[in-house]
Amino acid sequence: MDIAIRDFCATITDDDCVLIYFSGHGMEAKGKNYLVPIENIRDPVFDCINLEELLKQLNNCGDNLLNIIILDACRADKENDTWKTKATSAENEHKLKPAFGKALSGHVRLPNQSQFALIYSADPGTVSFAAGRHTNGNSYFTHSLLNHISTPNITLEDMMRGVSREIRSESEQKQRPWTNSCLHEAFYFNKDGVQTKKDKFQQFGITVAGGNGYGQELNQLAYPHGIFIDNDNSIYIADSKNGRIVKWRLNSNTGQIIAGGNGRGNENNQFNFPKNIIFDKENSSFIVSDHFNSRVIRCFDQSQTNQQIIISNIDCVGLAIDKNGFIYVSDHKNHEVRRWKMGEYKKEGIIVAGGNGQGNHLNQLNQPTYIFIDKDYSLYISDEQNHRVMKWRKDAKEGIIVAGGNGQGNSLKQLNYPHGVIVDNLGQIYVVDYWNDRVMRWCEGNEEGEIVVGGNGQGNQSNQLHFPTGLSFDTEQNLYVVDRFNDRIQKYDRILN
């Protein structure tokens, strides 16, 4: 540990920002804090790292440094509330004062030259909890820190306030982090607009499917809702009023029926107002929310005779599938989102968001529609009647508002019946603002969004939308919008920076 710190300090130059994160055990001896290595220890002065000496060492590494030290120590042990040191010498044992599952002392003098932020997982002398039910094996503190550290455009202090609120909720008010700092300028882990360039899109869309009026011919659509785009940029469309799934190849003038198209009904080869479609890579099949039949259907491209009902008795609208093949379905009527494991579709699934009745509290939803799951298993939900988009992290008990949530309206702080929602690889949230005939983009933590496309009044011109619904990107990050009442799919080319 000494060698690791020495080698690290040797790399520090002027104007660097330095981050040290330590997760493990600490102890106090004669009022001083020590970080404990994994080896057996006999005397903290010789066998452990003196925290104040470490801070002095960092202070001498260069000018105008910002040093951030994050300490997740000590932590309570579920099986043994008192952490026993590895002292083996009886004569030295009286010198060792283990933290006994309590956080280190806050009485640490920060050097007065460099900027410092010293962050503890818990108040001095209080319990810092280890892994819990919803922490993916991490401590409460580290789990919450990972949830907030990449949030764009918030200062270190604001980030820690968010961490503190989450930890206090998870620990039933028993733990809160503690910060000792001497900063004279704001620091951002992810300063939006400086570190991240936002994509821009052409404002005049190109019609790539439909656009030939309302109808059931192969060059027409009737109230389309959801779409999926494959690696060949073929578009699969839930053509709702026609009760069918159609495929439009790139640059094609007509679509091809791949499922349904046998009249609206409840037979296995029929749909009744399908609203959404996703692709299951593992089984090379499509999953469709057959809304008015209250069921979820699996179907295979080019094989209309092999459709399977996999989920029944659910007021399904939105669909998503994670990288492990788990399927997520928004239940519009019951104000919740459920998850189904592969091969267990006959069961009721597991509630992963909402399920606490209809309402606008953070643990409630009000007629959720479209959903999106990211690589970290965070679920984004268009909470339609609450005019907001919610983000529910994996195993969370409640969500956070990441778009809207300021009542129904058309300002940049508001949404009006949100529908389709997707998140790009920079974590920026795109949402269809249904009644405002526009697509908005929000960055988590920002008070207001921005108009990406549309917002030019309701109409059928190439820069207008009329009650849009679904949303998707292709492989080149061009934006596709389902323009429902214009019975067309619009493509907005990304402008290369």
Short mmCIF file of C-alpha atoms in Angstrom, two decimals, residues 130-496:
data_model
loop_
_atom_site.label_atom_id
_atom_site.label_comp_id
_atom_site.label_asym_id
_atom_site.label_seq_id
_atom_site.Cartn_x
_atom_site.Cartn_y
_atom_site.Cartn_z
CA ALA A 130 -22.06 -2.93 4.20
CA ALA A 131 -23.91 -4.61 1.33
CA GLY A 132 -27.69 -4.53 1.43
CA ARG A 133 -30.54 -6.04 -0.54
CA HIS A 134 -30.39 -3.49 -3.34
CA THR A 135 -26.69 -2.63 -3.56
CA ASN A 136 -25.29 -5.24 -5.99
CA GLY A 137 -22.74 -6.39 -3.41
CA ASN A 138 -21.42 -2.89 -2.65
CA SER A 139 -21.82 -0.95 0.56
CA TYR A 140 -24.72 1.50 0.79
CA PHE A 141 -22.27 4.35 0.28
CA THR A 142 -20.45 2.98 -2.76
CA HIS A 143 -23.69 1.87 -4.40
CA SER A 144 -25.15 5.36 -4.03
CA LEU A 145 -21.91 7.01 -5.13
CA LEU A 146 -21.95 4.96 -8.35
CA ASN A 147 -25.55 6.02 -8.93
CA HIS A 148 -24.74 9.74 -8.76
CA ILE A 149 -21.12 10.30 -9.78
CA SER A 150 -21.79 10.41 -13.53
CA THR A 151 -24.80 12.73 -13.32
CA PRO A 152 -24.03 15.62 -15.68
CA ASN A 153 -23.78 19.26 -14.69
CA ILE A 154 -23.92 19.01 -10.90
CA THR A 155 -21.19 20.10 -8.51
CA LEU A 156 -19.41 17.79 -6.11
CA GLU A 157 -21.39 19.29 -3.24
CA ASP A 158 -24.73 18.77 -5.01
CA MET A 159 -23.73 15.24 -5.94
CA MET A 160 -23.00 14.44 -2.30
CA ARG A 161 -26.37 15.86 -1.25
CA GLY A 162 -28.00 13.39 -3.65
CA VAL A 163 -25.84 10.56 -2.28
CA SER A 164 -26.80 11.53 1.26
CA ARG A 165 -30.53 11.57 0.51
CA GLU A 166 -30.37 8.13 -1.11
CA ILE A 167 -28.29 6.56 1.68
CA ARG A 168 -30.51 7.95 4.41
CA SER A 169 -33.54 6.49 2.65
CA GLU A 170 -31.90 3.09 2.13
CA SER A 171 -30.59 2.89 5.70
CA GLU A 172 -33.83 4.13 7.31
CA GLN A 173 -32.11 7.35 8.45
CA LYS A 174 -29.30 5.45 10.21
CA GLN A 175 -26.42 6.50 7.95
CA ARG A 176 -25.39 9.67 6.17
CA PRO A 177 -22.09 10.58 4.53
CA TRP A 178 -19.91 13.37 5.91
CA THR A 179 -17.71 15.80 3.98
CA ASN A 180 -14.78 17.94 5.12
CA SER A 181 -13.62 20.27 2.37
CA CYS A 182 -11.72 23.43 1.54
CA LEU A 183 -12.73 24.21 -2.05
CA HIS A 184 -12.68 27.69 -3.55
CA GLU A 185 -14.11 26.74 -6.94
CA ALA A 186 -16.83 24.42 -8.19
CA PHE A 187 -15.86 20.92 -9.31
CA TYR A 188 -17.92 18.71 -11.63
CA PHE A 189 -17.28 15.04 -12.30
CA ASN A 190 -19.30 15.41 -15.52
CA LYS A 191 -19.67 19.02 -16.66
CA ASP A 192 -22.29 18.87 -19.37
CA GLY A 193 -21.53 21.01 -22.40
CA VAL A 194 -17.79 20.96 -21.73
CA GLN A 195 -16.97 17.27 -21.71
CA THR A 196 -19.97 16.15 -23.81
CA LYS A 197 -21.04 17.31 -27.26
CA LYS A 198 -24.74 17.01 -27.91
CA ASP A 199 -25.91 15.57 -31.20
CA LYS A 200 -27.82 17.85 -33.55
CA PHE A 201 -30.35 16.71 -36.12
CA GLN A 202 -31.74 18.01 -39.36
CA GLN A 203 -34.99 19.80 -38.64
CA PHE A 204 -36.75 18.61 -41.78
CA GLY A 205 -37.59 14.93 -41.56
CA ILE A 206 -37.54 12.39 -44.38
CA THR A 207 -40.51 10.04 -44.64
CA VAL A 208 -39.09 6.49 -44.68
CA ALA A 209 -42.32 4.51 -44.22
CA GLY A 210 -45.95 5.32 -44.88
CA GLY A 211 -46.79 8.90 -45.69
CA ASN A 212 -49.38 7.89 -48.27
CA GLY A 213 -52.42 8.58 -46.17
CA TYR A 214 -54.35 6.48 -43.69
CA GLY A 215 -55.01 2.98 -45.05
CA GLN A 216 -54.18 -0.71 -45.20
CA GLU A 217 -52.31 -0.92 -48.50
CA LEU A 218 -48.66 -2.01 -48.31
CA ASN A 219 -47.51 1.57 -48.90
CA GLN A 220 -49.75 2.86 -46.09
CA LEU A 221 -49.96 2.83 -42.32
CA ALA A 222 -52.85 3.40 -39.93
CA TYR A 223 -52.03 4.97 -36.56
CA PRO A 224 -48.56 3.41 -36.11
CA HIS A 225 -47.18 3.40 -32.55
CA GLY A 226 -43.89 1.61 -31.82
CA ILE A 227 -40.86 0.77 -33.99
CA PHE A 228 -37.71 -1.32 -33.93
CA ILE A 229 -34.74 -0.73 -36.28
CA ASP A 230 -32.34 -3.58 -37.08
CA ASN A 231 -28.66 -3.45 -38.06
CA ASP A 232 -29.62 -3.20 -41.75
CA ASN A 233 -31.73 -0.13 -40.95
CA SER A 234 -34.91 -2.02 -41.77
CA ILE A 235 -37.82 -0.65 -39.77
CA TYR A 236 -40.31 -2.91 -37.99
CA ILE A 237 -43.54 -1.07 -37.22
CA ALA A 238 -46.45 -1.80 -34.91
CA ASP A 239 -49.14 -0.72 -37.39
CA SER A 240 -51.80 -0.46 -34.73
CA LYS A 241 -55.12 0.21 -36.45
CA ASN A 242 -54.28 -2.33 -39.19
CA GLY A 243 -53.54 -5.00 -36.56
CA ARG A 244 -50.21 -6.00 -38.09
CA ILE A 245 -46.42 -5.78 -37.88
CA VAL A 246 -44.84 -4.51 -41.09
CA LYS A 247 -41.22 -4.39 -42.19
CA TRP A 248 -39.92 -1.58 -44.37
CA ARG A 249 -36.51 -2.19 -45.85
CA LEU A 250 -34.09 0.68 -46.34
CA ASN A 251 -35.19 2.91 -49.27
CA SER A 252 -38.28 0.77 -49.91
CA ASN A 253 -41.57 2.29 -51.12
CA THR A 254 -43.73 -0.42 -49.57
CA GLY A 255 -43.80 -2.54 -46.46
CA GLN A 256 -43.99 -6.29 -45.95
CA ILE A 257 -46.38 -7.90 -43.45
CA ILE A 258 -44.43 -10.19 -41.10
CA ALA A 259 -47.12 -10.80 -38.46
CA GLY A 260 -50.85 -10.23 -38.19
CA GLY A 261 -52.63 -8.61 -41.09
CA ASN A 262 -55.51 -11.07 -40.77
CA GLY A 263 -58.01 -8.59 -39.46
CA ARG A 264 -58.20 -7.30 -35.91
CA GLY A 265 -59.01 -10.10 -33.49
CA ASN A 266 -57.74 -12.36 -30.72
CA GLU A 267 -56.64 -15.44 -32.64
CA ASN A 268 -52.95 -16.39 -32.53
CA ASN A 269 -52.43 -15.00 -36.04
CA GLN A 270 -54.17 -11.73 -35.23
CA PHE A 271 -53.52 -8.55 -33.27
CA ASN A 272 -55.86 -5.97 -31.82
CA PHE A 273 -54.07 -2.62 -31.79
CA PRO A 274 -50.41 -3.66 -31.26
CA LYS A 275 -48.52 -0.80 -29.63
CA ASN A 276 -44.89 -1.77 -29.30
CA ILE A 277 -42.25 -4.11 -30.69
CA ILE A 278 -38.78 -5.21 -29.54
CA PHE A 279 -36.33 -7.82 -30.78
CA ASP A 280 -35.14 -10.81 -28.74
CA LYS A 281 -31.66 -11.62 -30.09
CA GLU A 282 -31.29 -14.86 -28.15
CA ASN A 283 -34.42 -16.37 -29.70
CA SER A 284 -34.30 -14.45 -33.02
CA SER A 285 -37.87 -13.34 -32.53
CA PHE A 286 -39.97 -10.25 -32.05
CA ILE A 287 -41.95 -9.44 -28.93
CA VAL A 288 -45.15 -7.46 -29.48
CA SER A 289 -47.49 -5.77 -27.00
CA ASP A 290 -50.97 -6.71 -28.27
CA HIS A 291 -52.66 -3.93 -26.35
CA PHE A 292 -56.42 -4.45 -26.74
CA ASN A 293 -56.00 -8.22 -26.34
CA SER A 294 -54.12 -7.64 -23.04
CA ARG A 295 -51.30 -9.98 -24.01
CA VAL A 296 -47.69 -10.09 -25.14
CA ILE A 297 -46.93 -12.13 -28.27
CA ARG A 298 -43.72 -13.68 -29.60
CA CYS A 299 -43.49 -13.90 -33.37
CA PHE A 300 -40.83 -14.82 -35.91
CA ASP A 301 -39.90 -12.90 -39.05
CA GLN A 302 -41.25 -14.59 -42.19
CA SER A 303 -43.29 -17.08 -40.11
CA GLN A 304 -46.80 -15.88 -39.38
CA THR A 305 -47.93 -19.35 -38.35
CA ASN A 306 -45.67 -19.61 -35.33
CA GLN A 307 -46.89 -16.88 -32.96
CA GLN A 308 -46.89 -17.58 -29.22
CA ILE A 309 -48.74 -15.90 -26.37
CA ILE A 310 -46.10 -15.51 -23.67
CA ILE A 311 -47.80 -13.11 -21.22
CA SER A 312 -51.55 -12.80 -20.67
CA ASN A 313 -53.93 -10.56 -18.73
CA ILE A 314 -51.81 -7.42 -18.78
CA ASP A 315 -52.71 -3.95 -20.06
CA CYS A 316 -49.45 -3.84 -21.98
CA VAL A 317 -48.08 -0.75 -23.72
CA GLY A 318 -44.31 -0.35 -23.40
CA LEU A 319 -41.75 -3.12 -23.89
CA ALA A 320 -38.02 -3.42 -23.21
CA ILE A 321 -35.48 -6.23 -23.06
CA ASP A 322 -32.15 -6.15 -21.21
CA LYS A 323 -28.85 -7.74 -22.21
CA ASN A 324 -29.71 -10.88 -20.23
CA GLY A 325 -32.96 -11.39 -22.11
CA PHE A 326 -35.29 -10.30 -19.30
CA ILE A 327 -38.47 -8.73 -20.66
CA TYR A 328 -40.03 -5.60 -19.13
CA VAL A 329 -43.67 -4.63 -19.71
CA SER A 330 -45.46 -1.46 -18.62
CA ASP A 331 -48.94 -2.13 -17.27
CA HIS A 332 -50.98 0.95 -18.12
CA LYS A 333 -53.97 0.01 -15.98
CA ASN A 334 -52.15 -1.15 -12.85
CA HIS A 335 -49.60 1.67 -12.89
CA GLU A 336 -46.52 -0.53 -12.76
CA VAL A 337 -43.73 -2.15 -14.75
CA ARG A 338 -43.09 -5.89 -14.44
CA ARG A 339 -40.10 -8.00 -15.42
CA TRP A 340 -40.23 -11.56 -16.72
CA LYS A 341 -37.39 -14.06 -16.71
CA MET A 342 -36.72 -16.11 -19.82
CA GLY A 343 -38.72 -19.32 -19.71
CA GLU A 344 -41.00 -18.15 -16.90
CA TYR A 345 -43.60 -16.21 -18.84
CA LYS A 346 -46.52 -18.15 -17.40
CA LYS A 347 -45.88 -16.59 -13.99
CA GLU A 348 -46.87 -13.10 -12.89
CA GLY A 349 -43.47 -11.51 -13.25
CA ILE A 350 -41.78 -9.22 -10.73
CA ILE A 351 -42.77 -5.59 -10.12
CA VAL A 352 -39.69 -3.43 -10.78
CA ALA A 353 -41.31 0.03 -10.82
CA GLY A 354 -44.53 1.43 -9.39
CA GLY A 355 -46.99 -1.08 -7.99
CA ASN A 356 -47.94 1.26 -5.16
CA GLY A 357 -51.21 2.44 -6.59
CA GLN A 358 -52.00 5.33 -8.92
CA GLY A 359 -50.33 8.55 -7.86
CA ASN A 360 -47.50 11.04 -8.29
CA HIS A 361 -45.19 10.07 -5.43
CA LEU A 362 -41.70 8.86 -6.33
CA ASN A 363 -42.72 5.25 -5.67
CA GLN A 364 -45.84 5.55 -7.84
CA LEU A 365 -46.76 5.80 -11.51
CA ASN A 366 -49.86 7.07 -13.29
CA GLN A 367 -50.58 5.15 -16.51
CA PRO A 368 -47.02 4.42 -17.69
CA THR A 369 -46.53 4.04 -21.44
CA TYR A 370 -43.17 3.57 -23.16
CA ILE A 371 -40.07 2.26 -21.38
CA PHE A 372 -36.33 1.90 -22.00
CA ILE A 373 -33.69 -0.19 -20.19
CA ASP A 374 -30.01 0.84 -20.26
CA LYS A 375 -26.82 -1.22 -19.88
CA ASP A 376 -26.82 -0.68 -16.10
CA TYR A 377 -30.41 -2.03 -15.85
CA SER A 378 -31.79 1.42 -15.05
CA LEU A 379 -35.37 1.67 -16.29
CA TYR A 380 -36.71 4.85 -17.90
CA ILE A 381 -40.50 5.19 -17.87
CA SER A 382 -42.80 7.68 -19.59
CA ASP A 383 -45.19 8.36 -16.72
CA GLU A 384 -47.95 9.66 -18.96
CA GLN A 385 -50.56 11.14 -16.63
CA ASN A 386 -47.88 12.63 -14.36
CA HIS A 387 -46.29 14.32 -17.40
CA ARG A 388 -42.81 13.17 -16.46
CA VAL A 389 -40.13 10.59 -17.19
CA MET A 390 -38.97 8.48 -14.24
CA LYS A 391 -35.69 6.65 -13.83
CA TRP A 392 -35.75 3.56 -11.62
CA ARG A 393 -32.33 2.11 -10.90
CA LYS A 394 -32.02 -1.62 -10.52
CA ASP A 395 -33.77 -2.86 -7.35
CA ALA A 396 -34.70 0.70 -6.34
CA LYS A 397 -37.73 1.25 -4.13
CA GLU A 398 -38.60 4.51 -5.85
CA GLY A 399 -37.67 6.43 -8.96
CA ILE A 400 -36.24 9.86 -9.65
CA ILE A 401 -37.67 12.44 -12.05
CA VAL A 402 -35.33 12.95 -15.01
CA ALA A 403 -37.65 14.89 -17.36
CA GLY A 404 -40.75 16.99 -16.79
CA GLY A 405 -42.49 16.65 -13.47
CA ASN A 406 -43.54 20.31 -13.44
CA GLY A 407 -47.15 19.81 -14.40
CA GLN A 408 -48.79 19.58 -17.80
CA GLY A 409 -47.65 22.28 -20.21
CA ASN A 410 -45.46 23.31 -23.14
CA SER A 411 -42.55 25.12 -21.49
CA LEU A 412 -39.05 23.66 -21.62
CA LYS A 413 -39.57 22.47 -18.05
CA GLN A 414 -42.74 20.57 -18.87
CA LEU A 415 -44.10 17.62 -20.82
CA ASN A 416 -47.60 16.96 -22.10
CA TYR A 417 -48.40 13.24 -22.08
CA PRO A 418 -44.93 11.78 -22.78
CA HIS A 419 -44.71 8.66 -24.94
CA GLY A 420 -41.62 7.14 -26.58
CA VAL A 421 -38.40 7.33 -24.57
CA ILE A 422 -34.83 6.30 -25.40
CA VAL A 423 -31.39 7.10 -23.94
CA ASP A 424 -28.27 7.63 -26.06
CA ASN A 425 -24.76 6.40 -25.27
CA LEU A 426 -24.02 9.66 -23.42
CA GLY A 427 -26.92 9.14 -21.02
CA GLN A 428 -29.07 11.87 -22.59
CA ILE A 429 -32.80 11.20 -22.47
CA TYR A 430 -34.97 11.63 -25.58
CA VAL A 431 -38.72 11.69 -25.04
CA VAL A 432 -41.70 12.15 -27.33
CA ASP A 433 -43.79 15.05 -26.02
CA TYR A 434 -47.05 13.73 -27.46
CA TRP A 435 -49.50 16.62 -27.13
CA ASN A 436 -46.81 19.22 -27.84
CA ASP A 437 -45.93 17.53 -31.16
CA ARG A 438 -42.21 17.53 -30.47
CA VAL A 439 -39.26 15.45 -29.29
CA MET A 440 -37.39 16.72 -26.23
CA ARG A 441 -33.93 15.94 -24.87
CA TRP A 442 -33.12 16.11 -21.20
CA CYS A 443 -29.89 15.60 -19.27
CA GLU A 444 -30.38 14.03 -15.86
CA GLY A 445 -30.13 16.70 -13.19
CA ASN A 446 -31.09 19.60 -15.49
CA GLU A 447 -34.16 21.66 -14.68
CA GLU A 448 -35.31 21.94 -18.29
CA GLY A 449 -34.99 20.13 -21.59
CA GLU A 450 -34.52 21.26 -25.16
CA ILE A 451 -36.48 20.69 -28.36
CA VAL A 452 -34.70 18.25 -30.67
CA VAL A 453 -37.18 18.04 -33.57
CA GLY A 454 -40.74 19.21 -34.12
CA GLY A 455 -42.27 21.92 -31.97
CA ASN A 456 -43.35 23.88 -35.06
CA GLY A 457 -47.05 23.45 -34.56
CA GLN A 458 -49.27 20.54 -35.38
CA GLY A 459 -49.20 19.60 -39.06
CA ASN A 460 -47.92 17.36 -41.83
CA GLN A 461 -45.02 19.41 -43.15
CA SER A 462 -41.54 17.87 -43.00
CA ASN A 463 -40.64 19.99 -39.95
CA GLN A 464 -43.91 19.21 -38.16
CA LEU A 465 -45.40 16.29 -36.24
CA HIS A 466 -48.96 15.33 -35.30
CA PHE A 467 -49.30 13.36 -32.06
CA PRO A 468 -45.98 11.44 -32.35
CA THR A 469 -45.51 8.23 -30.34
CA GLY A 470 -42.51 5.89 -30.79
CA LEU A 471 -38.84 6.77 -30.99
CA SER A 472 -35.62 5.01 -32.03
CA PHE A 473 -32.04 5.41 -33.28
CA ASP A 474 -30.44 3.53 -36.15
CA THR A 475 -26.84 2.26 -36.15
CA GLU A 476 -25.55 5.72 -37.14
CA GLN A 477 -27.55 7.48 -34.41
CA ASN A 478 -30.00 9.05 -36.82
CA LEU A 479 -33.32 9.71 -35.10
CA TYR A 480 -36.62 8.06 -36.14
CA VAL A 481 -40.02 9.27 -34.93
CA VAL A 482 -43.39 7.57 -35.33
CA ASP A 483 -45.66 10.38 -36.56
CA ARG A 484 -48.92 8.71 -35.59
CA PHE A 485 -51.65 10.96 -36.94
CA ASN A 486 -49.69 11.56 -40.15
CA ASP A 487 -49.43 7.76 -40.61
CA ARG A 488 -45.73 7.90 -41.34
CA ILE A 489 -42.25 7.30 -39.92
CA GLN A 490 -39.92 10.31 -40.04
CA LYS A 491 -36.13 10.09 -40.11
CA TYR A 492 -34.01 13.00 -38.89
CA ASP A 493 -30.39 12.74 -39.97
CA ARG A 494 -27.76 13.39 -37.35
CA ILE A 495 -25.56 16.36 -38.22
CA LEU A 496 -21.92 15.28 -37.95
#
